[in-house]
Short mmCIF file of C-alpha atoms in Angstrom, two decimals:
data_model
loop_
_atom_site.label_atom_id
_atom_site.label_comp_id
_atom_site.label_asym_id
_atom_site.label_seq_id
_atom_site.Cartn_x
_atom_site.Cartn_y
_atom_site.Cartn_z
CA UNK A 285 -11.77 68.03 -15.31
CA UNK A 286 -9.19 66.19 -13.24
CA UNK A 287 -11.78 65.26 -10.58
CA UNK A 288 -14.07 63.50 -13.28
CA UNK A 289 -11.00 61.71 -14.21
CA UNK A 290 -9.70 60.48 -11.07
CA UNK A 291 -13.55 59.38 -10.46
CA UNK A 292 -14.18 57.27 -13.87
CA UNK A 293 -11.47 54.92 -13.00
CA UNK A 294 -12.61 54.44 -9.42
CA UNK A 295 -16.08 53.79 -10.46
CA UNK A 296 -14.79 51.07 -13.01
CA UNK A 297 -12.91 49.53 -10.57
CA UNK A 298 -15.83 49.40 -8.17
CA UNK A 299 -17.99 47.96 -10.69
CA UNK A 300 -15.28 45.25 -11.75
CA UNK A 301 -15.12 44.28 -8.05
CA UNK A 302 -18.83 44.14 -7.42
CA UNK A 303 -19.34 41.57 -10.86
CA UNK A 304 -15.97 39.80 -11.96
CA UNK A 305 -13.92 40.60 -8.53
CA UNK A 306 -16.84 39.02 -6.61
CA UNK A 307 -16.93 36.18 -8.93
CA UNK A 308 -13.45 35.24 -8.74
CA UNK A 309 -13.50 35.33 -5.22
CA UNK A 310 -16.80 33.22 -5.09
CA UNK A 311 -15.27 30.43 -7.71
CA UNK A 312 -11.88 30.21 -5.57
CA UNK A 313 -13.70 30.04 -2.45
CA UNK A 314 -15.69 27.05 -3.79
CA UNK A 315 -12.71 25.39 -5.37
CA UNK A 316 -11.14 25.21 -1.64
CA UNK A 317 -14.43 24.41 -0.12
CA UNK A 318 -15.11 21.76 -2.65
CA UNK A 319 -11.42 20.46 -2.36
CA UNK A 320 -11.55 20.25 1.29
CA UNK A 321 -15.18 18.63 0.94
CA UNK A 322 -13.45 15.96 -1.61
CA UNK A 323 -10.76 14.94 0.96
CA UNK A 324 -12.81 14.81 3.77
CA UNK A 325 -15.36 12.35 1.76
CA UNK A 326 -12.52 10.26 0.85
CA UNK A 327 -10.88 10.13 4.13
CA UNK A 328 -14.43 9.08 5.44
CA UNK A 329 -14.49 6.43 2.96
CA UNK A 330 -11.27 4.95 3.68
CA UNK A 331 -12.13 4.88 7.30
CA UNK A 332 -15.28 3.07 6.66
CA UNK A 333 -13.23 0.67 4.88
CA UNK A 334 -10.68 0.47 7.41
CA UNK A 335 -13.29 -0.57 10.13
CA UNK A 336 -14.81 -3.68 8.39
CA UNK A 337 -12.52 -6.28 9.42
CA UNK A 338 -13.61 -10.20 9.17
CA UNK A 339 -11.12 -10.98 11.86
CA UNK A 340 -13.07 -10.02 14.82
CA UNK A 341 -10.97 -10.02 17.59
CA UNK A 342 -7.64 -10.87 15.64
CA UNK A 343 -5.26 -8.03 14.21
CA UNK A 344 -7.45 -6.31 11.02
CA UNK A 345 -7.32 -8.38 8.14
CA UNK A 346 -8.52 -6.73 4.84
CA UNK A 347 -10.20 -8.35 1.93
CA UNK A 348 -8.45 -7.47 -1.47
CA UNK A 349 -11.57 -5.90 -2.55
CA UNK A 350 -11.07 -3.57 0.51
CA UNK A 351 -7.13 -2.91 -0.14
CA UNK A 352 -8.08 -2.07 -3.76
CA UNK A 353 -11.11 0.27 -2.67
CA UNK A 354 -8.84 2.20 -0.34
CA UNK A 355 -6.49 2.79 -3.10
CA UNK A 356 -8.89 3.64 -5.32
CA UNK A 357 -10.77 6.23 -3.39
CA UNK A 358 -7.07 8.17 -2.68
CA UNK A 359 -6.98 7.98 -6.60
CA UNK A 360 -10.02 9.37 -7.42
CA UNK A 361 -9.48 12.02 -4.60
CA UNK A 362 -6.16 13.01 -6.09
CA UNK A 363 -8.07 13.35 -9.79
CA UNK A 364 -10.92 15.45 -8.63
CA UNK A 365 -8.94 17.59 -6.78
CA UNK A 366 -6.45 18.39 -9.80
CA UNK A 367 -9.46 18.84 -11.90
CA UNK A 368 -11.30 21.44 -9.54
CA UNK A 369 -8.49 23.42 -9.36
CA UNK A 370 -7.86 23.36 -13.43
CA UNK A 371 -11.65 24.52 -13.84
CA UNK A 372 -11.34 27.12 -11.57
CA UNK A 373 -8.18 28.54 -13.01
CA UNK A 374 -10.08 28.58 -16.41
CA UNK A 375 -13.04 30.40 -14.90
CA UNK A 376 -10.44 32.83 -13.16
CA UNK A 377 -8.87 33.99 -16.36
CA UNK A 378 -11.88 34.32 -18.34
CA UNK A 379 -13.31 36.67 -15.50
CA UNK A 380 -10.01 38.89 -15.97
CA UNK A 381 -10.80 38.77 -19.60
CA UNK A 382 -7.36 36.88 -20.59
CA UNK A 383 -8.31 35.37 -24.06
CA UNK A 384 -8.27 31.39 -23.60
CA UNK A 385 -8.42 30.90 -27.27
CA UNK A 386 -5.23 33.16 -28.04
CA UNK A 387 -3.49 30.76 -25.07
CA UNK A 388 -4.00 27.92 -27.26
CA UNK A 389 -0.54 28.56 -29.13
CA UNK A 390 1.73 29.23 -26.34
CA UNK A 391 -0.14 26.20 -24.38
CA UNK A 392 0.90 23.77 -27.24
CA UNK A 393 4.50 25.13 -27.11
CA UNK A 394 4.70 25.06 -23.49
CA UNK A 395 2.88 21.59 -23.51
CA UNK A 396 5.58 20.25 -25.67
CA UNK A 397 8.11 21.94 -23.84
CA UNK A 398 6.80 20.50 -20.38
CA UNK A 399 6.39 17.11 -21.80
CA UNK A 400 9.88 16.57 -22.84
CA UNK A 401 11.04 17.90 -19.39
CA UNK A 402 8.36 16.26 -17.65
CA UNK A 403 8.47 12.69 -18.99
CA UNK A 404 9.15 11.15 -15.77
CA UNK A 405 5.73 13.19 -14.25
CA UNK A 406 3.56 11.49 -16.96
CA UNK A 407 5.45 8.18 -16.57
CA UNK A 408 4.61 8.27 -12.62
CA UNK A 409 1.20 9.11 -13.38
CA UNK A 410 0.38 6.56 -15.89
CA UNK A 411 2.43 3.91 -14.00
CA UNK A 412 0.02 4.65 -10.83
CA UNK A 413 -3.17 4.48 -12.83
CA UNK A 414 -2.21 0.78 -13.92
CA UNK A 415 -1.38 -0.20 -10.74
CA UNK A 416 -4.78 1.01 -9.68
CA UNK A 417 -6.62 -0.30 -12.00
CA UNK A 418 -4.93 -3.88 -12.39
CA UNK A 419 -5.07 -4.13 -8.48
CA UNK A 420 -1.19 -4.88 -8.03
CA UNK A 421 -1.28 -3.93 -4.45
CA UNK A 422 -3.33 -2.10 -2.23
CA UNK A 423 -3.48 -0.40 1.18
CA UNK A 424 -1.92 -2.79 3.81
CA UNK A 425 -0.24 -4.87 1.52
CA UNK A 426 3.42 -6.01 2.29
CA UNK A 427 5.42 -5.53 -0.61
CA UNK A 428 9.10 -5.38 -1.89
CA UNK A 429 9.80 -3.06 -4.55
CA UNK A 430 12.93 -3.65 -6.63
CA UNK A 431 14.41 -3.30 -10.01
CA UNK A 432 14.00 -5.96 -12.77
CA UNK A 433 15.37 -9.46 -11.83
CA UNK A 434 17.01 -8.06 -8.33
CA UNK A 435 16.36 -9.60 -5.00
CA UNK A 436 17.03 -6.28 -3.68
CA UNK A 437 14.81 -3.49 -3.09
CA UNK A 438 12.62 -1.56 -0.23
CA UNK A 439 9.93 -3.65 1.48
CA UNK A 440 7.20 -2.64 3.88
CA UNK A 441 3.58 -2.11 4.22
CA UNK A 442 1.92 0.31 1.95
CA UNK A 443 0.45 3.08 3.51
CA UNK A 444 -0.88 5.24 0.27
CA UNK A 445 -0.98 4.78 -3.35
CA UNK A 446 -1.72 7.95 -5.44
CA UNK A 447 -1.23 8.47 -9.04
CA UNK A 448 2.24 9.62 -8.77
CA UNK A 449 3.93 7.98 -5.64
CA UNK A 450 3.47 5.01 -3.36
CA UNK A 451 4.35 5.29 0.22
CA UNK A 452 5.90 2.43 2.39
CA UNK A 453 6.28 1.69 6.01
CA UNK A 454 9.69 0.01 6.98
CA UNK A 455 10.14 -2.42 9.76
CA UNK A 456 12.22 0.45 11.20
CA UNK A 457 9.53 2.86 11.37
CA UNK A 458 11.03 4.61 8.11
CA UNK A 459 8.43 6.10 5.33
CA UNK A 460 9.98 5.31 1.74
CA UNK A 461 8.43 7.41 -1.05
CA UNK A 462 8.77 5.83 -4.41
CA UNK A 463 8.06 7.31 -7.67
CA UNK A 464 5.20 4.70 -9.48
CA UNK A 465 7.40 5.30 -12.69
CA UNK A 466 10.40 3.98 -11.28
CA UNK A 467 8.64 0.82 -10.13
CA UNK A 468 9.74 -2.23 -12.40
CA UNK A 469 8.92 -5.30 -10.05
CA UNK A 470 6.87 -5.55 -6.89
CA UNK A 471 6.64 -8.75 -4.47
CA UNK A 472 3.65 -8.98 -2.81
CA UNK A 473 3.71 -10.95 0.18
CA UNK A 474 0.10 -10.28 1.38
CA UNK A 475 -2.19 -11.24 -1.90
CA UNK A 476 -4.94 -13.57 -1.38
CA UNK A 477 -3.14 -15.86 1.05
CA UNK A 478 0.61 -16.56 2.23
CA UNK A 479 2.49 -19.13 3.36
CA UNK A 480 4.85 -19.41 6.44
CA UNK A 481 7.86 -21.33 5.55
CA UNK A 482 10.17 -22.90 8.47
CA UNK A 483 12.93 -24.93 7.74
CA UNK A 484 14.18 -26.73 11.07
CA UNK A 485 17.98 -27.70 11.32
CA UNK A 486 18.57 -30.83 13.54
CA UNK A 487 21.58 -33.27 13.99
CA UNK A 488 22.38 -35.75 11.29
CA UNK A 489 22.14 -38.23 13.95
CA UNK A 490 18.41 -37.41 15.14
CA UNK A 491 15.68 -39.65 14.60
CA UNK A 492 13.63 -38.41 11.44
CA UNK A 493 10.41 -39.88 12.36
CA UNK A 494 10.44 -38.39 16.08
CA UNK A 495 11.53 -35.21 14.57
CA UNK A 496 8.32 -34.95 11.98
CA UNK A 497 6.08 -36.58 14.91
CA UNK A 498 7.45 -33.41 17.06
CA UNK A 499 6.82 -31.06 13.92
CA UNK A 500 3.23 -32.59 13.40
CA UNK A 501 2.00 -32.33 17.14
CA UNK A 502 3.68 -28.66 17.15
CA UNK A 503 1.19 -27.91 13.88
CA UNK A 504 -2.33 -29.27 15.41
CA UNK A 505 -1.37 -27.47 18.65
CA UNK A 506 -1.08 -24.12 16.65
CA UNK A 507 -4.03 -25.15 14.62
CA UNK A 508 -6.08 -25.66 17.89
CA UNK A 509 -5.07 -22.28 19.47
CA UNK A 510 -8.07 -20.17 19.53
CA UNK A 511 -5.58 -16.92 19.16
CA UNK A 512 -3.86 -18.34 16.33
CA UNK A 513 -6.50 -20.57 14.38
CA UNK A 514 -8.31 -17.56 12.69
CA UNK A 515 -4.91 -16.52 10.80
CA UNK A 516 -4.40 -20.23 9.26
CA UNK A 517 -6.33 -21.76 6.42
CA UNK A 518 -5.21 -25.50 7.31
CA UNK A 519 -3.12 -27.00 9.61
CA UNK A 520 0.70 -26.88 9.30
CA UNK A 521 2.47 -29.71 8.01
CA UNK A 522 6.13 -31.22 7.98
CA UNK A 523 7.12 -31.82 4.52
CA UNK A 524 10.36 -33.43 5.27
CA UNK A 525 13.59 -33.06 4.98
CA UNK A 526 14.76 -30.46 2.55
CA UNK A 527 18.50 -30.43 2.40
CA UNK A 528 21.47 -32.36 3.65
CA UNK A 529 24.57 -30.79 5.10
CA UNK A 530 27.73 -31.95 6.93
CA UNK A 531 26.38 -32.56 10.38
CA UNK A 532 22.85 -30.97 9.98
CA UNK A 533 19.65 -32.12 8.26
CA UNK A 534 16.81 -29.08 7.48
CA UNK A 535 13.37 -30.37 7.97
CA UNK A 536 10.81 -28.05 6.25
CA UNK A 537 7.43 -27.14 7.76
CA UNK A 538 4.95 -24.99 6.24
CA UNK A 539 1.61 -23.32 7.15
CA UNK A 540 -0.84 -21.54 4.94
CA UNK A 541 -1.85 -18.27 6.42
CA UNK A 542 -4.32 -15.23 5.52
CA UNK A 543 -2.49 -12.53 3.90
CA UNK A 544 0.12 -10.84 5.88
CA UNK A 545 -0.22 -13.21 8.86
CA UNK A 546 2.83 -15.50 7.71
CA UNK A 547 5.30 -13.49 9.61
CA UNK A 548 3.56 -13.93 12.77
CA UNK A 549 2.33 -17.41 12.15
CA UNK A 550 6.31 -18.38 11.26
CA UNK A 551 7.66 -16.74 14.46
CA UNK A 552 5.18 -18.70 16.70
CA UNK A 553 6.10 -21.79 14.83
CA UNK A 554 9.70 -21.11 15.56
CA UNK A 555 9.35 -20.53 18.96
CA UNK A 556 7.09 -23.49 19.48
CA UNK A 557 9.56 -25.86 17.48
CA UNK A 558 12.36 -25.15 19.26
CA UNK A 559 10.81 -25.71 22.87
CA UNK A 560 9.24 -28.87 21.83
CA UNK A 561 12.51 -30.40 20.29
CA UNK A 562 14.61 -29.53 23.52
CA UNK A 563 11.64 -30.97 25.83
CA UNK A 564 12.59 -34.25 23.62
CA UNK A 565 16.14 -33.92 24.09
CA UNK A 566 16.67 -32.98 20.28
CA UNK A 567 19.75 -30.34 19.99
CA UNK A 568 18.55 -27.50 17.56
CA UNK A 569 21.55 -25.87 16.15
CA UNK A 570 21.81 -22.11 15.51
CA UNK A 571 20.13 -20.70 12.39
CA UNK A 572 16.41 -22.10 13.24
CA UNK A 573 14.01 -21.23 10.22
CA UNK A 574 14.70 -18.97 7.62
CA UNK A 575 14.34 -15.11 7.42
CA UNK A 576 11.24 -13.14 6.59
CA UNK A 577 12.07 -12.37 2.80
CA UNK A 578 10.02 -9.11 3.40
CA UNK A 579 10.80 -7.83 6.89
CA UNK A 580 7.85 -6.29 8.84
CA UNK A 581 6.90 -4.37 11.62
#
């Protein structure tokens, strides 16, 4: 009798392992495989997007569509992985004979408690959803994230956007992770087109006509440069005197560039303007140009 009682549970366990237990193993293995396949597919799609560069030999310049597709691929990957694991958890509970309907009431109570305690998480996910849908910024954009009405904040290049967080790379190489729900104001310096602004300080005694002629010639030389020409939408131009100070004048020079290339063009303009003015015998005081509003690598 004792032997029969011992064999019966063992037989039941063997039968369960051969049926429900095997299905649970298959469900979990399939979920892991599907999640990895989803990640691999998303990474392959983002690599294909990254390899599409309309700039030829110049640094890769992505269109707004490609930047949005990159972010959209990451968002879809995140959502699909969550759905896979949630469905797998439900199937496993069913194979363990856990009554799903009996969990509805506790789940409602737990959901209310979780909703009150995880409002920040829900806010982050909703904010991330609208960031992706509204195409506020995408992969590779140069942005500054700050509070409403504040000029301070964190700036850098967008490396990843999910439904919950945005990851930035600063000019110092630091990685900053910002919850999407905390983003109130975003300044995008690489949307559609950009503008390089250079304020050139010159002595108040300098010949303004001569200074403008030098600046116009520098802009023409930059526009005809084979390496810089693909980055410019039109020739840089000198607008004229921007500010008057006690002993200096500031002449503004602007250039429309491709998204995110205003910093490179601005640095090149500053160096060429300084060299050209020195060649003409015009002394350039300290503080040539303006600081980049968003520092980038």
